mmCIF file of C-alpha atoms in Angstrom:
data_model
loop_
_atom_site.group_PDB
_atom_site.id
_atom_site.type_symbol
_atom_site.label_atom_id
_atom_site.label_comp_id
_atom_site.label_asym_id
_atom_site.label_seq_id
_atom_site.Cartn_x
_atom_site.Cartn_y
_atom_site.Cartn_z
ATOM 1 C CA MET A 1 3.713 1.223 14.793
ATOM 2 C CA LYS A 2 3.856 4.358 12.721
ATOM 3 C CA LEU A 3 3.947 4.355 8.936
ATOM 4 C CA SER A 4 6.245 6.793 7.187
ATOM 5 C CA THR A 5 5.309 9.039 4.294
ATOM 6 C CA LYS A 6 6.588 6.271 1.992
ATOM 7 C CA GLY A 7 3.718 4.001 2.983
ATOM 8 C CA ARG A 8 1.066 6.708 3.150
ATOM 9 C CA TYR A 9 1.992 8.483 -0.091
ATOM 10 C CA GLY A 10 2.775 5.251 -1.922
ATOM 11 C CA LEU A 11 -0.645 3.828 -1.146
ATOM 12 C CA ARG A 12 -2.321 7.040 -2.327
ATOM 13 C CA ALA A 13 -0.253 6.959 -5.524
ATOM 14 C CA LEU A 14 -1.136 3.332 -6.228
ATOM 15 C CA ILE A 15 -4.854 3.980 -5.693
ATOM 16 C CA ASP A 16 -4.574 6.897 -8.123
ATOM 17 C CA LEU A 17 -2.722 4.716 -10.627
ATOM 18 C CA ALA A 18 -5.385 2.009 -10.351
ATOM 19 C CA GLN A 19 -8.145 4.567 -10.909
ATOM 20 C CA TYR A 20 -6.623 6.289 -13.910
ATOM 21 C CA SER A 21 -4.537 3.682 -15.736
ATOM 22 C CA GLY A 22 -6.763 1.056 -17.332
ATOM 23 C CA GLU A 23 -5.107 0.477 -20.691
ATOM 24 C CA VAL A 24 -3.143 3.723 -20.690
ATOM 25 C CA PRO A 25 -0.005 4.383 -18.613
ATOM 26 C CA VAL A 26 -0.287 7.165 -16.037
ATOM 27 C CA SER A 27 2.450 9.769 -15.818
ATOM 28 C CA ILE A 28 4.197 10.752 -12.618
ATOM 29 C CA THR A 29 3.236 14.345 -13.415
ATOM 30 C CA SER A 30 -0.487 13.567 -13.402
ATOM 31 C CA ILE A 31 -0.319 11.539 -10.171
ATOM 32 C CA SER A 32 1.738 14.308 -8.597
ATOM 33 C CA ALA A 33 -0.819 16.952 -9.530
ATOM 34 C CA ARG A 34 -3.811 14.955 -8.273
ATOM 35 C CA GLN A 35 -2.186 13.727 -5.061
ATOM 36 C CA ASP A 36 -0.010 16.748 -4.241
ATOM 37 C CA ILE A 37 3.125 14.608 -3.933
ATOM 38 C CA SER A 38 6.434 15.744 -5.426
ATOM 39 C CA GLU A 39 7.393 14.077 -8.701
ATOM 40 C CA ARG A 40 10.847 13.296 -7.390
ATOM 41 C CA TYR A 41 9.448 11.470 -4.360
ATOM 42 C CA LEU A 42 6.904 9.616 -6.517
ATOM 43 C CA GLU A 43 9.717 8.365 -8.757
ATOM 44 C CA GLN A 44 11.419 6.845 -5.704
ATOM 45 C CA LEU A 45 8.188 5.226 -4.515
ATOM 46 C CA MET A 46 7.348 3.861 -7.970
ATOM 47 C CA SER A 47 10.846 2.418 -8.255
ATOM 48 C CA MET A 48 10.349 0.536 -4.984
ATOM 49 C CA MET A 49 6.933 -0.716 -6.104
ATOM 50 C CA LYS A 50 8.356 -1.747 -9.459
ATOM 51 C CA LYS A 51 11.013 -3.852 -7.689
ATOM 52 C CA ALA A 52 8.230 -5.482 -5.679
ATOM 53 C CA GLY A 53 6.348 -6.358 -8.887
ATOM 54 C CA LEU A 54 3.374 -4.093 -8.195
ATOM 55 C CA VAL A 55 3.847 -1.654 -11.088
ATOM 56 C CA SER A 56 5.479 -1.636 -14.518
ATOM 57 C CA SER A 57 6.891 1.324 -16.342
ATOM 58 C CA VAL A 58 6.290 2.223 -19.966
ATOM 59 C CA ARG A 59 8.927 4.387 -21.636
ATOM 60 C CA GLY A 60 8.539 6.945 -24.371
ATOM 61 C CA ALA A 61 5.874 9.380 -25.440
ATOM 62 C CA GLY A 62 2.679 8.569 -23.608
ATOM 63 C CA GLY A 63 4.656 6.492 -21.137
ATOM 64 C CA GLY A 64 4.205 6.228 -17.429
ATOM 65 C CA TYR A 65 3.180 3.519 -15.014
ATOM 66 C CA VAL A 66 0.582 0.749 -15.011
ATOM 67 C CA LEU A 67 -0.283 -1.898 -12.463
ATOM 68 C CA ALA A 68 1.785 -5.044 -12.974
ATOM 69 C CA LYS A 69 -1.015 -7.201 -11.529
ATOM 70 C CA ASP A 70 -4.767 -7.123 -11.588
ATOM 71 C CA VAL A 71 -6.062 -4.612 -9.037
ATOM 72 C CA ARG A 72 -7.859 -7.458 -7.215
ATOM 73 C CA GLU A 73 -4.539 -9.225 -6.627
ATOM 74 C CA ILE A 74 -2.888 -6.358 -4.730
ATOM 75 C CA SER A 75 -3.462 -5.878 -1.017
ATOM 76 C CA VAL A 76 -2.662 -2.905 1.174
ATOM 77 C CA GLY A 77 -0.170 -5.208 2.883
ATOM 78 C CA ASP A 78 1.641 -5.799 -0.419
ATOM 79 C CA VAL A 79 2.017 -2.060 -0.934
ATOM 80 C CA LEU A 80 3.057 -1.235 2.616
ATOM 81 C CA ARG A 81 5.603 -4.053 2.832
ATOM 82 C CA ALA A 82 7.101 -3.002 -0.533
ATOM 83 C CA LEU A 83 7.610 0.515 0.793
ATOM 84 C CA GLU A 84 8.104 0.074 4.535
ATOM 85 C CA GLY A 85 9.547 -3.419 4.883
ATOM 86 C CA SER A 86 8.237 -5.506 7.767
ATOM 87 C CA LEU A 87 5.079 -4.158 9.372
ATOM 88 C CA GLU A 88 5.704 -5.869 12.674
ATOM 89 C CA PRO A 89 5.886 -3.239 15.419
ATOM 90 C CA VAL A 90 7.688 -5.633 17.767
ATOM 91 C CA GLU A 91 10.699 -7.697 16.809
ATOM 92 C CA CYS A 92 10.978 -10.553 19.248
ATOM 93 C CA ALA A 93 13.838 -13.017 18.987
ATOM 94 C CA GLY A 94 11.752 -15.438 21.036
ATOM 95 C CA LEU A 95 9.333 -15.809 18.118
ATOM 96 C CA ASP A 96 12.097 -16.839 15.752
ATOM 97 C CA PRO A 97 12.971 -20.542 16.108
ATOM 98 C CA GLY A 98 16.612 -19.681 15.448
ATOM 99 C CA GLY A 99 16.415 -16.462 17.458
ATOM 100 C CA ASP A 100 18.940 -15.508 20.054
ATOM 101 C CA CYS A 101 16.688 -14.978 23.075
ATOM 102 C CA ARG A 102 17.945 -16.263 26.414
ATOM 103 C CA VAL A 103 14.550 -16.053 28.143
ATOM 104 C CA SER A 104 12.355 -17.360 25.322
ATOM 105 C CA ASP A 105 11.417 -20.581 27.110
ATOM 106 C CA ASN A 106 9.956 -18.707 30.087
ATOM 107 C CA CYS A 107 8.736 -15.552 28.369
ATOM 108 C CA VAL A 108 4.998 -15.208 27.925
ATOM 109 C CA THR A 109 5.074 -11.689 26.445
ATOM 110 C CA LYS A 110 6.172 -13.148 23.119
ATOM 111 C CA TYR A 111 2.593 -14.352 22.658
ATOM 112 C CA VAL A 112 1.349 -10.775 23.017
ATOM 113 C CA TRP A 113 3.823 -9.562 20.368
ATOM 114 C CA LYS A 114 2.881 -12.433 18.059
ATOM 115 C CA ARG A 115 -0.837 -11.615 18.303
ATOM 116 C CA ILE A 116 -0.198 -7.922 17.646
ATOM 117 C CA ASN A 117 2.059 -8.682 14.674
ATOM 118 C CA ASP A 118 -0.375 -11.256 13.259
ATOM 119 C CA SER A 119 -3.325 -8.909 13.693
ATOM 120 C CA ILE A 120 -1.665 -6.060 11.803
ATOM 121 C CA ASN A 121 -0.555 -8.312 8.950
ATOM 122 C CA LYS A 122 -3.970 -9.980 8.696
ATOM 123 C CA THR A 123 -5.753 -6.619 8.591
ATOM 124 C CA VAL A 124 -3.635 -5.049 5.848
ATOM 125 C CA ASP A 125 -3.663 -8.266 3.821
ATOM 126 C CA GLU A 126 -7.473 -8.408 3.903
ATOM 127 C CA ILE A 127 -7.891 -4.926 2.431
ATOM 128 C CA GLY A 128 -7.599 -5.043 -1.332
ATOM 129 C CA LEU A 129 -6.525 -2.191 -3.569
ATOM 130 C CA ASP A 130 -9.741 -2.771 -5.523
ATOM 131 C CA GLN A 131 -11.751 -2.013 -2.371
ATOM 132 C CA LEU A 132 -9.952 1.295 -1.899
ATOM 133 C CA VAL A 133 -10.448 2.231 -5.547
ATOM 134 C CA GLU A 134 -14.172 1.562 -5.184
ATOM 135 C CA GLU A 135 -14.327 3.572 -1.940
ATOM 136 C CA SER A 136 -12.572 6.458 -3.650
ATOM 137 C CA ARG A 137 -14.911 6.272 -6.626
ATOM 138 C CA GLN A 138 -17.959 6.331 -4.369
ATOM 139 C CA LYS A 139 -16.608 9.257 -2.386
ATOM 140 C CA ASN A 140 -15.864 11.202 -5.568
ATOM 141 C CA CYS A 141 -19.355 10.437 -6.866
ATOM 142 C CA ALA A 142 -20.902 11.656 -3.617
ATOM 143 C CA ASP A 143 -18.817 14.837 -3.824
ATOM 144 C CA ILE A 144 -19.835 15.693 -7.408
ATOM 145 C CA GLY A 145 -23.347 14.265 -7.437
ATOM 146 C CA GLN A 146 -24.468 10.698 -8.118
ATOM 147 C CA ARG A 147 -26.093 11.378 -11.489
ATOM 148 C CA THR A 148 -22.768 12.102 -13.157
ATOM 149 C CA CYS A 149 -21.251 8.837 -11.900
ATOM 150 C CA ARG A 150 -23.823 6.298 -13.044
ATOM 151 C CA ASN A 151 -22.687 3.891 -15.718
#
């Protein structure tokens, strides 16, 4: 399985949005500058995440994007599936009860594909956006010196 730039850049953009939004919408321009992602591409990614209910847009002066849910309610899996679709690296008709697989009854490899698919989905669903925001904050604090980051 290989994620496209949609998944990689979209996750970076959403982490940035979670870090900088709070009560104030974050502009595409500011995310673009911090993450070095083109504004045009970010607009496409944000549109996909808006359709998935992960972000909301605010129009007008001072507008931009905010998270549509609490940061603790968004998983990496939510983001990646919104941008990439299914994360299953193997599509096996034998795993689908209505699937059209002629050898499903005798095929044991379908159990391998199921375990791989389940493992990937479980992993990305267990990682919360809030965890990544905290990791990023800690890394930034380590980079600039802990004293300036204490609350």
